[in-house]
Coordinates of C-alpha atoms in Angstrom, one line a residue:
Chain A
X1 CA 195.5 -19.5 -76.5
X2 CA 197.5 -18.0 -79.4
X3 CA 195.3 -17.4 -82.4
X4 CA 197.6 -18.9 -84.9
X5 CA 197.9 -22.0 -87.1
X6 CA 195.1 -24.0 -88.5
X7 CA 191.6 -23.4 -86.9
X8 CA 188.9 -25.8 -88.0
X9 CA 185.3 -24.7 -88.4
X10 CA 183.0 -27.8 -88.1
X11 CA 179.4 -27.9 -89.3
X12 CA 176.6 -28.1 -86.7
X13 CA 174.6 -30.8 -88.3
X14 CA 170.8 -30.4 -88.0
X15 CA 168.5 -33.4 -88.0
X16 CA 164.7 -33.1 -87.9
X17 CA 165.1 -29.5 -86.8
X18 CA 167.4 -30.3 -83.8
X19 CA 171.1 -30.2 -83.4
X20 CA 172.5 -33.7 -84.1
X21 CA 174.7 -33.8 -81.1
X22 CA 176.1 -37.2 -81.7
X23 CA 177.2 -36.3 -85.2
X24 CA 178.7 -33.0 -84.0
X25 CA 180.6 -34.7 -81.1
X26 CA 182.0 -37.3 -83.5
X27 CA 183.2 -34.6 -85.9
X28 CA 184.9 -32.6 -83.1
X29 CA 186.6 -35.7 -81.9
X30 CA 187.8 -36.5 -85.4
X31 CA 189.0 -33.0 -86.1
X32 CA 190.8 -32.8 -82.7
X33 CA 192.5 -36.1 -83.3
X34 CA 193.8 -35.0 -86.7
X35 CA 196.0 -32.4 -85.0
X36 CA 194.5 -29.0 -85.9
X37 CA 195.6 -26.0 -83.7
X38 CA 192.1 -25.0 -82.7
X39 CA 188.5 -25.8 -83.3
X40 CA 185.9 -23.0 -83.9
X41 CA 182.4 -24.1 -83.0
X42 CA 179.4 -22.0 -84.2
X43 CA 181.1 -20.2 -87.0
X44 CA 179.1 -19.5 -90.1
X45 CA 179.5 -23.1 -91.2
X46 CA 178.4 -24.0 -87.7
X47 CA 175.1 -22.2 -88.6
X48 CA 175.2 -20.1 -85.4
X49 CA 172.6 -17.5 -86.3
X50 CA 170.0 -20.2 -87.0
X51 CA 170.2 -21.7 -83.5
X52 CA 168.6 -20.8 -80.2
X53 CA 170.6 -19.7 -77.2
X54 CA 170.0 -23.0 -75.5
X55 CA 171.2 -24.9 -78.6
X56 CA 174.3 -22.8 -78.9
X57 CA 175.2 -23.2 -75.2
X58 CA 174.9 -27.0 -75.6
X59 CA 177.0 -27.0 -78.8
X60 CA 179.7 -25.1 -77.0
X61 CA 179.7 -27.6 -74.2
X62 CA 179.8 -30.6 -76.6
X63 CA 182.7 -29.0 -78.5
X64 CA 184.8 -28.5 -75.4
X65 CA 184.0 -31.9 -74.0
X66 CA 185.2 -33.6 -77.2
X67 CA 188.1 -31.4 -78.2
X68 CA 190.6 -32.9 -75.8
X69 CA 193.5 -30.6 -75.4
X70 CA 192.7 -28.6 -78.5
X71 CA 191.5 -25.1 -77.7
X72 CA 187.9 -24.3 -78.6
X73 CA 186.8 -21.0 -80.0
X74 CA 183.0 -20.3 -79.8
X75 CA 181.1 -18.0 -82.1
X76 CA 179.0 -15.5 -80.2
X77 CA 177.5 -13.4 -83.0
X78 CA 173.9 -12.1 -82.8
X79 CA 172.1 -9.0 -84.1
X80 CA 171.6 -7.5 -80.7
X81 CA 174.5 -6.7 -78.4
X82 CA 172.8 -8.0 -75.2
X83 CA 172.2 -11.3 -77.0
X84 CA 175.9 -11.5 -77.9
X85 CA 176.8 -11.0 -74.2
X86 CA 174.6 -13.9 -73.3
X87 CA 176.4 -16.1 -75.8
X88 CA 179.8 -14.9 -74.4
X89 CA 178.6 -16.0 -70.9
X90 CA 177.5 -19.4 -72.2
X91 CA 180.8 -19.9 -74.1
X92 CA 182.8 -18.9 -71.0
X93 CA 180.8 -21.3 -68.8
X94 CA 181.4 -24.1 -71.4
X95 CA 185.1 -23.7 -71.1
X96 CA 185.9 -22.0 -74.4
X97 CA 189.4 -20.6 -75.0
X98 CA 188.3 -17.6 -77.1
X99 CA 185.2 -16.1 -78.6
X100 CA 184.6 -15.4 -82.3
X101 CA 182.7 -12.1 -82.8
X102 CA 181.0 -11.5 -86.2
X103 CA 179.6 -8.0 -86.8
X104 CA 176.2 -9.5 -87.8
X105 CA 173.8 -6.9 -89.3
X106 CA 170.2 -6.5 -90.5
X107 CA 170.0 -2.8 -90.6
X108 CA 173.4 -1.6 -91.9
X109 CA 175.9 -0.8 -89.2
X110 CA 178.2 2.2 -89.1
X111 CA 181.8 1.9 -88.1
X112 CA 180.9 3.4 -84.8
X113 CA 178.3 0.7 -84.2
X114 CA 180.9 -2.0 -85.0
X115 CA 183.5 -0.5 -82.7
X116 CA 180.9 0.0 -79.9
X117 CA 179.9 -3.7 -80.2
X118 CA 183.5 -4.9 -80.1
X119 CA 184.3 -2.6 -77.1
X120 CA 181.2 -3.9 -75.2
X121 CA 182.0 -7.5 -75.9
X122 CA 185.7 -7.3 -75.1
X123 CA 185.0 -5.5 -71.9
X124 CA 182.5 -8.1 -70.9
X125 CA 184.4 -11.2 -72.0
X126 CA 187.1 -12.8 -69.9
X127 CA 188.2 -14.6 -73.1
X128 CA 190.3 -13.3 -76.0
X129 CA 188.1 -11.9 -78.8
X130 CA 188.6 -12.9 -82.5
X131 CA 186.8 -10.3 -84.7
X132 CA 185.2 -11.9 -87.6
X133 CA 185.1 -10.0 -90.9
X134 CA 182.8 -11.9 -93.3
X135 CA 181.0 -9.4 -95.6
X136 CA 179.3 -12.2 -97.6
X137 CA 177.2 -13.2 -94.7
X138 CA 177.3 -10.2 -92.2
X139 CA 177.1 -7.5 -94.9
X140 CA 179.5 -5.3 -92.9
X141 CA 182.6 -4.2 -94.9
X142 CA 185.8 -3.6 -92.8
X143 CA 188.1 -0.9 -94.1
X144 CA 191.8 -0.8 -93.0
X145 CA 190.7 2.1 -90.7
X146 CA 188.0 -0.1 -89.1
X147 CA 190.5 -2.9 -88.6
X148 CA 192.8 -0.5 -86.9
X149 CA 190.0 0.7 -84.6
X150 CA 188.9 -2.7 -83.5
X151 CA 192.5 -4.0 -83.1
X152 CA 193.2 -1.2 -80.6
X153 CA 190.3 -2.5 -78.3
X154 CA 191.9 -4.3 -75.3
X155 CA 191.0 -8.0 -75.5
X156 CA 191.0 -8.3 -79.2
X157 CA 193.5 -11.0 -80.1
X158 CA 192.9 -11.8 -83.8
X159 CA 191.1 -10.7 -86.9
X160 CA 189.6 -13.2 -89.3
X161 CA 189.8 -11.6 -92.7
X162 CA 188.0 -12.7 -95.9
X163 CA 189.9 -13.9 -98.9
X164 CA 193.0 -12.1 -100.2
X165 CA 194.1 -11.6 -103.8
X166 CA 195.5 -14.8 -105.2
X167 CA 198.4 -13.0 -107.1
X168 CA 201.3 -13.2 -104.6
X169 CA 202.5 -9.5 -104.8
X170 CA 199.0 -8.2 -104.5
X171 CA 198.3 -10.6 -101.6
X172 CA 201.5 -9.4 -99.8
X173 CA 200.5 -5.8 -100.3
X174 CA 197.0 -6.5 -99.0
X175 CA 198.1 -8.3 -95.9
X176 CA 200.9 -5.7 -95.2
X177 CA 198.3 -3.0 -95.3
X178 CA 196.1 -4.8 -92.8
X179 CA 199.2 -5.6 -90.7
X180 CA 200.0 -1.9 -90.7
X181 CA 196.5 -1.2 -89.5
X182 CA 196.3 -3.8 -86.7
X183 CA 199.9 -3.9 -85.5
X184 CA 202.0 -6.9 -84.4
X185 CA 200.1 -8.0 -81.3
X186 CA 196.9 -8.9 -83.0
X187 CA 197.1 -11.9 -85.3
X188 CA 195.6 -12.0 -88.8
X189 CA 193.8 -15.1 -90.0
X190 CA 192.7 -15.7 -93.5
X191 CA 189.4 -17.3 -94.3
X192 CA 187.8 -18.4 -97.6
X193 CA 189.7 -21.7 -98.1
X194 CA 190.5 -21.1 -101.8
X195 CA 192.5 -18.0 -100.6
X196 CA 194.3 -19.7 -97.7
X197 CA 197.5 -20.5 -99.5
X198 CA 197.9 -17.0 -100.8
X199 CA 197.0 -15.5 -97.4
X200 CA 199.5 -17.7 -95.5
X201 CA 202.2 -17.0 -98.0
X202 CA 201.5 -13.3 -97.7
X203 CA 202.0 -13.3 -93.9
X204 CA 198.8 -14.3 -92.3
X205 CA 199.3 -16.0 -88.9
X206 CA 196.3 -18.3 -89.0
X207 CA 193.9 -20.1 -91.4
X208 CA 190.3 -20.0 -90.2
X209 CA 189.2 -23.0 -92.3
X210 CA 185.9 -24.4 -93.3
X211 CA 187.4 -27.5 -95.0
X212 CA 189.4 -28.3 -91.8
X213 CA 186.2 -28.7 -89.9
X214 CA 185.0 -31.6 -92.1
X215 CA 188.2 -32.8 -93.9
X216 CA 191.0 -32.0 -91.4
X217 CA 193.6 -34.2 -93.1
X218 CA 193.0 -32.4 -96.4
X219 CA 193.5 -29.0 -94.7
X220 CA 196.6 -30.1 -92.8
X221 CA 198.4 -31.3 -96.0
X222 CA 198.1 -27.7 -97.2
X223 CA 198.4 -25.9 -93.8
X224 CA 201.6 -27.7 -92.6
X225 CA 203.9 -26.6 -95.5
X226 CA 202.2 -23.2 -95.7
X227 CA 202.7 -22.4 -92.0
X228 CA 206.3 -23.8 -92.2
X229 CA 207.0 -21.3 -94.9
X230 CA 207.2 -23.9 -97.7
X231 CA 205.1 -21.9 -100.1
X232 CA 205.9 -24.1 -103.1
X233 CA 204.7 -27.3 -101.5
X234 CA 201.6 -25.6 -100.2
X235 CA 200.8 -24.1 -103.6
X236 CA 201.2 -27.5 -105.2
X237 CA 198.6 -28.9 -102.8
X238 CA 196.4 -25.8 -103.4
X239 CA 196.5 -26.4 -107.2
X240 CA 195.6 -30.1 -106.6
X241 CA 192.5 -29.0 -104.6
X242 CA 191.4 -26.5 -107.2
X243 CA 188.4 -28.7 -108.2
X244 CA 187.2 -28.5 -104.6
X245 CA 187.6 -24.7 -104.5
X246 CA 185.7 -24.4 -107.8
X247 CA 182.7 -26.2 -106.2
X248 CA 182.7 -23.5 -103.5
X249 CA 182.4 -20.7 -105.9
X250 CA 180.1 -22.4 -108.4
X251 CA 177.6 -23.5 -105.8
X252 CA 177.1 -20.2 -104.1
X253 CA 179.5 -20.5 -101.1
X254 CA 180.9 -23.3 -99.1
X255 CA 178.1 -24.2 -96.8
X256 CA 176.1 -26.4 -99.2
X257 CA 179.2 -28.1 -100.5
X258 CA 180.6 -28.8 -97.1
X259 CA 177.2 -30.1 -95.9
X260 CA 177.0 -32.4 -99.0
X261 CA 180.6 -33.7 -98.3
X262 CA 179.6 -34.4 -94.7
X263 CA 176.5 -36.3 -95.9
X264 CA 178.4 -38.2 -98.6
X265 CA 181.1 -39.3 -96.1
X266 CA 178.6 -40.3 -93.5
X267 CA 179.7 -37.6 -91.1
X268 CA 176.2 -36.2 -91.0
X269 CA 172.8 -37.5 -92.1
X270 CA 171.1 -36.0 -95.1
X271 CA 169.7 -33.4 -95.0
X272 CA 171.9 -31.6 -92.3
X273 CA 171.3 -27.9 -92.9
X274 CA 168.6 -25.8 -91.2
X275 CA 165.5 -25.1 -93.3
X276 CA 164.9 -23.0 -95.4
X277 CA 168.4 -23.9 -96.7
X278 CA 168.0 -27.0 -98.8
X279 CA 171.0 -29.1 -99.6
X280 CA 172.4 -29.5 -103.1
X281 CA 170.2 -31.4 -105.6
X282 CA 170.9 -34.6 -107.4
X283 CA 173.1 -33.4 -110.2
X284 CA 175.1 -31.0 -107.9
X285 CA 175.6 -33.9 -105.4
X286 CA 177.0 -36.1 -108.2
X287 CA 179.5 -33.3 -109.1
X288 CA 180.6 -33.1 -105.4
X289 CA 180.9 -36.9 -105.2
X290 CA 183.0 -36.9 -108.5
X291 CA 185.4 -34.3 -107.1
X292 CA 185.8 -36.3 -103.8
X293 CA 186.6 -39.4 -105.9
X294 CA 189.0 -37.6 -108.1
X295 CA 190.8 -36.2 -105.1
X296 CA 190.7 -39.6 -103.4
X297 CA 188.9 -38.2 -100.4
X298 CA 186.8 -40.8 -98.5
Chain B
X1 CA 141.6 -8.2 -94.7
X2 CA 142.4 -6.8 -98.1
X3 CA 146.0 -5.9 -98.5
X4 CA 145.5 -2.5 -100.0
X5 CA 145.7 1.2 -99.1
X6 CA 148.1 2.7 -96.6
X7 CA 149.8 0.3 -94.2
X8 CA 151.8 1.9 -91.3
X9 CA 155.0 0.3 -90.0
X10 CA 155.6 1.7 -86.5
X11 CA 158.9 1.5 -84.7
X12 CA 159.3 -0.9 -81.7
X13 CA 161.0 1.5 -79.3
X14 CA 163.7 0.0 -77.1
X15 CA 164.5 1.4 -73.7
X16 CA 167.3 0.0 -71.5
X17 CA 167.4 -3.1 -73.7
X18 CA 163.7 -3.9 -73.3
X19 CA 160.7 -3.1 -75.5
X20 CA 159.1 0.2 -74.3
X21 CA 155.6 -1.2 -74.4
X22 CA 154.0 2.1 -73.2
X23 CA 155.6 4.1 -76.0
X24 CA 154.7 1.4 -78.6
X25 CA 151.1 1.2 -77.5
X26 CA 150.7 5.0 -77.6
X27 CA 152.1 5.0 -81.1
X28 CA 149.8 2.3 -82.3
X29 CA 146.8 4.2 -80.8
X30 CA 147.9 7.4 -82.5
X31 CA 148.4 5.7 -85.9
X32 CA 145.1 3.9 -85.7
X33 CA 143.3 7.1 -84.8
X34 CA 144.8 8.8 -87.8
X35 CA 142.9 6.5 -90.2
X36 CA 145.5 4.3 -91.8
X37 CA 144.2 1.1 -93.5
X38 CA 146.4 -1.3 -91.6
X39 CA 149.2 -1.3 -89.1
X40 CA 152.2 -3.6 -89.6
X41 CA 153.9 -4.4 -86.3
X42 CA 157.4 -6.0 -86.3
X43 CA 158.5 -4.9 -89.8
X44 CA 162.1 -3.9 -90.4
X45 CA 161.4 -0.5 -88.7
X46 CA 159.8 -2.6 -85.9
X47 CA 163.3 -4.2 -85.5
X48 CA 161.8 -7.7 -85.5
X49 CA 165.0 -9.6 -86.0
X50 CA 166.6 -8.1 -82.9
X51 CA 163.8 -9.3 -80.6
X52 CA 163.2 -12.5 -78.7
X53 CA 160.2 -14.7 -79.4
X54 CA 158.6 -13.6 -76.1
X55 CA 159.2 -9.9 -76.9
X56 CA 157.7 -10.4 -80.4
X57 CA 154.6 -12.2 -79.1
X58 CA 154.1 -9.4 -76.6
X59 CA 154.5 -6.7 -79.2
X60 CA 151.9 -8.4 -81.4
X61 CA 149.4 -8.5 -78.6
X62 CA 150.0 -4.9 -77.7
X63 CA 149.5 -3.9 -81.3
X64 CA 146.2 -5.7 -81.7
X65 CA 145.0 -4.4 -78.3
X66 CA 145.6 -0.8 -79.3
X67 CA 144.7 -0.8 -83.0
X68 CA 140.9 -0.7 -82.5
X69 CA 139.2 -1.7 -85.7
X70 CA 142.4 -1.3 -87.8
X71 CA 143.7 -4.7 -89.0
X72 CA 147.1 -5.5 -87.7
X73 CA 149.8 -7.3 -89.8
X74 CA 152.5 -9.0 -87.8
X75 CA 156.1 -9.6 -89.1
X76 CA 157.1 -13.3 -88.7
X77 CA 160.6 -13.3 -90.2
X78 CA 163.4 -15.4 -88.9
X79 CA 166.4 -17.2 -90.3
X80 CA 165.1 -20.6 -89.5
X81 CA 161.8 -21.9 -90.9
X82 CA 160.7 -23.5 -87.6
X83 CA 161.3 -20.2 -85.8
X84 CA 159.1 -18.5 -88.4
X85 CA 156.3 -21.0 -87.7
X86 CA 156.5 -20.2 -84.0
X87 CA 156.1 -16.5 -84.8
X88 CA 153.1 -17.3 -87.0
X89 CA 151.5 -19.1 -84.1
X90 CA 152.1 -16.2 -81.8
X91 CA 150.8 -13.7 -84.3
X92 CA 147.6 -15.8 -84.8
X93 CA 147.1 -16.1 -81.1
X94 CA 147.5 -12.3 -80.7
X95 CA 144.7 -11.7 -83.1
X96 CA 146.6 -10.5 -86.2
X97 CA 144.8 -10.2 -89.5
X98 CA 147.8 -11.1 -91.7
X99 CA 151.5 -12.1 -91.4
X100 CA 154.4 -10.4 -93.1
X101 CA 157.0 -12.8 -94.3
X102 CA 160.5 -11.5 -95.2
X103 CA 163.0 -14.0 -96.8
X104 CA 165.6 -13.3 -94.1
X105 CA 169.0 -14.7 -95.0
X106 CA 172.5 -15.2 -93.5
X107 CA 173.8 -17.9 -95.9
X108 CA 172.5 -16.9 -99.3
X109 CA 169.1 -18.5 -100.2
X110 CA 168.3 -20.0 -103.6
X111 CA 164.9 -19.4 -105.2
X112 CA 163.9 -22.9 -104.3
X113 CA 164.8 -22.1 -100.6
X114 CA 162.6 -19.0 -100.7
X115 CA 159.6 -20.8 -102.4
X116 CA 160.0 -23.7 -99.9
X117 CA 159.8 -21.2 -97.0
X118 CA 156.8 -19.4 -98.4
X119 CA 155.0 -22.8 -99.0
X120 CA 155.7 -24.0 -95.5
X121 CA 154.6 -20.8 -93.9
X122 CA 151.4 -20.4 -96.0
X123 CA 150.4 -24.0 -95.4
X124 CA 150.9 -23.5 -91.7
X125 CA 149.3 -20.1 -91.4
X126 CA 145.6 -19.6 -91.0
X127 CA 146.2 -15.9 -91.9
X128 CA 146.9 -14.3 -95.3
X129 CA 150.7 -14.1 -96.0
X130 CA 152.3 -10.9 -97.3
X131 CA 155.7 -11.7 -98.8
X132 CA 158.2 -9.1 -98.0
X133 CA 160.9 -8.3 -100.6
X134 CA 163.5 -6.0 -99.0
X135 CA 166.9 -6.8 -100.5
X136 CA 168.6 -4.0 -98.5
X137 CA 168.1 -5.9 -95.2
X138 CA 167.4 -9.5 -96.2
X139 CA 169.9 -9.8 -99.0
X140 CA 167.5 -11.9 -101.1
X141 CA 166.8 -10.5 -104.6
X142 CA 163.4 -11.3 -106.1
X143 CA 163.2 -11.7 -109.9
X144 CA 159.9 -11.5 -111.7
X145 CA 160.1 -15.3 -112.0
X146 CA 160.4 -15.6 -108.2
X147 CA 157.5 -13.2 -107.7
X148 CA 155.5 -15.4 -110.0
X149 CA 156.4 -18.6 -108.0
X150 CA 155.6 -17.2 -104.6
X151 CA 152.3 -15.5 -105.9
X152 CA 151.1 -18.9 -107.0
X153 CA 151.4 -20.3 -103.4
X154 CA 147.9 -20.6 -101.9
X155 CA 147.5 -18.2 -99.0
X156 CA 149.8 -15.5 -100.4
X157 CA 147.7 -12.3 -100.5
X158 CA 150.2 -9.6 -101.3
X159 CA 153.8 -8.8 -102.2
X160 CA 155.7 -5.9 -100.6
X161 CA 158.1 -4.7 -103.3
X162 CA 161.1 -2.3 -102.8
X163 CA 161.2 1.1 -104.5
X164 CA 160.2 1.5 -108.1
X165 CA 161.9 3.8 -110.7
X166 CA 160.8 7.4 -110.1
X167 CA 160.4 8.2 -113.8
X168 CA 156.6 7.5 -114.5
X169 CA 156.9 5.5 -117.7
X170 CA 159.7 3.3 -116.2
X171 CA 157.6 2.9 -113.0
X172 CA 154.6 1.8 -115.0
X173 CA 156.6 -0.7 -117.0
X174 CA 158.2 -2.0 -113.8
X175 CA 154.9 -2.5 -111.9
X176 CA 153.2 -3.9 -115.1
X177 CA 156.0 -6.6 -115.3
X178 CA 155.4 -7.6 -111.7
X179 CA 151.6 -7.5 -112.2
X180 CA 152.1 -9.8 -115.1
X181 CA 154.1 -12.2 -112.9
X182 CA 151.8 -12.2 -109.9
X183 CA 148.4 -11.9 -111.5
X184 CA 145.4 -10.0 -110.4
X185 CA 144.5 -11.8 -107.2
X186 CA 147.7 -10.9 -105.3
X187 CA 148.1 -7.2 -104.4
X188 CA 151.3 -5.3 -104.9
X189 CA 152.5 -2.9 -102.3
X190 CA 155.3 -0.4 -102.7
X191 CA 157.8 0.3 -100.0
X192 CA 160.6 2.7 -99.7
X193 CA 158.7 5.9 -98.9
X194 CA 160.5 8.1 -101.4
X195 CA 159.2 5.8 -104.1
X196 CA 155.6 5.5 -102.9
X197 CA 154.1 8.2 -105.1
X198 CA 155.7 6.7 -108.2
X199 CA 154.6 3.2 -107.2
X200 CA 151.0 4.1 -106.5
X201 CA 150.7 6.2 -109.7
X202 CA 152.1 3.1 -111.6
X203 CA 149.4 0.8 -110.3
X204 CA 150.5 -0.5 -106.9
X205 CA 147.6 -1.4 -104.6
X206 CA 149.2 -0.6 -101.3
X207 CA 151.9 1.6 -99.7
X208 CA 153.7 -0.3 -97.0
X209 CA 155.0 2.8 -95.3
X210 CA 157.7 3.5 -92.7
X211 CA 156.7 7.2 -92.3
X212 CA 153.1 6.3 -91.7
X213 CA 154.1 4.4 -88.6
X214 CA 155.5 7.5 -86.9
X215 CA 153.9 10.4 -88.9
X216 CA 150.6 9.0 -90.1
X217 CA 149.1 12.4 -91.0
X218 CA 152.1 13.2 -93.2
X219 CA 151.7 9.9 -95.0
X220 CA 147.9 10.3 -95.4
X221 CA 148.3 13.6 -97.1
X222 CA 150.3 11.9 -99.7
X223 CA 148.4 8.5 -99.7
X224 CA 144.8 9.8 -100.0
X225 CA 145.2 11.6 -103.3
X226 CA 147.6 8.9 -104.6
X227 CA 145.1 6.1 -103.9
X228 CA 142.2 8.2 -105.3
X229 CA 144.1 8.5 -108.6
X230 CA 144.9 12.1 -108.2
X231 CA 148.6 11.7 -109.2
X232 CA 149.3 15.5 -109.5
X233 CA 148.2 16.3 -106.0
X234 CA 150.2 13.4 -104.6
X235 CA 153.2 14.4 -106.6
X236 CA 153.0 17.9 -105.2
X237 CA 153.0 16.5 -101.7
X238 CA 155.9 14.2 -102.6
X239 CA 158.0 17.1 -103.9
X240 CA 157.2 19.0 -100.7
X241 CA 158.5 16.0 -98.7
X242 CA 161.7 15.7 -100.7
X243 CA 163.9 17.0 -97.9
X244 CA 162.6 14.2 -95.7
X245 CA 163.3 11.5 -98.3
X246 CA 166.8 13.0 -98.8
X247 CA 167.5 12.3 -95.1
X248 CA 166.6 8.6 -95.6
X249 CA 169.1 8.2 -98.4
X250 CA 171.9 10.4 -96.9
X251 CA 171.7 8.8 -93.5
X252 CA 172.0 5.2 -94.6
X253 CA 168.3 4.1 -94.7
X254 CA 165.2 5.1 -92.9
X255 CA 165.6 3.5 -89.5
X256 CA 167.9 6.0 -87.8
X257 CA 166.0 8.9 -89.3
X258 CA 162.6 7.6 -88.1
X259 CA 164.0 6.8 -84.7
X260 CA 165.4 10.3 -84.4
X261 CA 162.0 11.8 -85.5
X262 CA 160.3 9.7 -82.9
X263 CA 162.7 10.9 -80.2
X264 CA 162.5 14.5 -81.2
X265 CA 158.7 14.4 -81.2
X266 CA 158.6 12.7 -77.8
X267 CA 157.0 9.5 -79.2
X268 CA 160.0 7.5 -78.0
X269 CA 162.7 8.1 -75.5
X270 CA 166.3 8.7 -76.7
X271 CA 168.0 6.3 -77.5
X272 CA 165.3 4.0 -78.9
X273 CA 167.1 1.6 -81.2
X274 CA 168.6 -1.8 -80.1
X275 CA 172.4 -1.8 -79.7
X276 CA 174.7 -2.1 -81.5
X277 CA 172.7 0.4 -83.6
X278 CA 173.4 3.8 -82.3
X279 CA 171.2 6.7 -83.1
X280 CA 172.2 9.7 -85.2
X281 CA 174.8 12.0 -83.7
X282 CA 174.4 15.7 -82.8
X283 CA 175.0 17.3 -86.2
X284 CA 172.8 14.7 -87.9
X285 CA 170.0 15.2 -85.3
X286 CA 170.1 18.9 -85.9
X287 CA 169.6 18.3 -89.6
X288 CA 166.6 16.1 -88.9
X289 CA 165.2 18.7 -86.6
X290 CA 165.7 21.4 -89.2
X291 CA 163.8 19.3 -91.8
X292 CA 160.9 18.7 -89.4
X293 CA 160.7 22.4 -88.7
X294 CA 160.8 23.4 -92.4
X295 CA 158.0 20.9 -93.1
X296 CA 156.1 22.1 -90.0
X297 CA 156.0 18.7 -88.5
X298 CA 155.6 18.6 -84.8

């Protein structure tokens, strides 16, 4: 697969402390039908670090079975390298097209630790590796130098970067610096949905999108013009979606907002997050519902 | 058990991607013989989040079997509440005297999430619960209000706090504020070995100590006067150990330094940390060895 375009990160809904496979399968089917370029199961929104190896292997299989012709990326992150390799084997057996590798940490990792992890996984994996930089959850900070080191590892196909500056010139400079570090053969994908428009306009090749995993049509209305180079149309859509992005920042990240949206739209049963994470409370839920209504999302 | 005095947190040495049970057992025997007040297996230094449930259950059993009359605390942290409860069951079956509960996070937790976790675990656990506040690894920040909420949960016996200010008046004020929040029936234990002397002088009841897990005699020379209220003697020992504390801060936390000390002293084989965490490199190892020599630790 080419790691470009719109990649959708669906939730893994949890019901009574088990993966709700039926809800997950329905969501993958829906997202694939909408026409995204890839589906990434078991990303952060897919709550990968909360699941057992058996649950993750099963989620990978269900994703591939329901994605049709859409390539499936499977998250393989874990704190221990040997556990990561087990997840890579399971993803490969499930028929994944690529693996997504976060540098998960508990004790802080050095750059050498991160490079060693990427080298070990890439040498082991028959699939392309997408390196996942998400400091808000993994607490590893990638510098341009670290991007350059991991991009040189054979088998690394793409880097998923966190949000870029929203000011266009600053965004271009930021992405150009990363491009200079990783070269032309490794794609750069922006994440953090509120920054996607700026990132794509600044030269990112992919949008690794949380919202596309639950509301693929909403994401596509922004992604299609953005990926076609029609920055003005994309920006108009981005501005229209600002109330949604504000929910992400005001409610401590996207996971609780996305879970609530899935619950409100009947895509997942309430509650759908793994404890100890509780969903949004009554007043917050009403605010999410109001934003969906204002944006005519149903 | 009473959660007071010197609690020693041993490493769980890893050898060829498995727990080195022989090295771990020998270490527990050695620490127990030195006369610490409790041994805490599977703390952060015990690399609990890197181990499988089966490995952790086994480590808990080995710890209890080799601790003699010294009470054993077992770390039960995990990202998912149901996994934590499994670890509580295993710790109880192993004969633990208390469980240590970190608020481990990947997606950020709210205060309500943390309180819900503590309530669920305390209601499930037949053993006293020590709540573990370690923002450097768990990325959850406890406020005095959150301390007060978790201290009110029946079954919570102690709170392990991170380092206190080293200036005596500031340390007293800090510990007094926490005491005011948690009341008299829940003990307060300081962690972060460089802050132990200040914490004990300021009124903490316990020292949850990394160094005591590997160098119990070194820790006891500081803990005995500190716990007896002889602050001047403790401070003199603390000043003498400053080169060791400096290694902790300069080498990105205590885990790599302690692992290197264990390797240099023959307590664990090199390398003894779970990949992707690599041990210290040649020059750093030489600096650790030089500090051990200067402090006459062998």
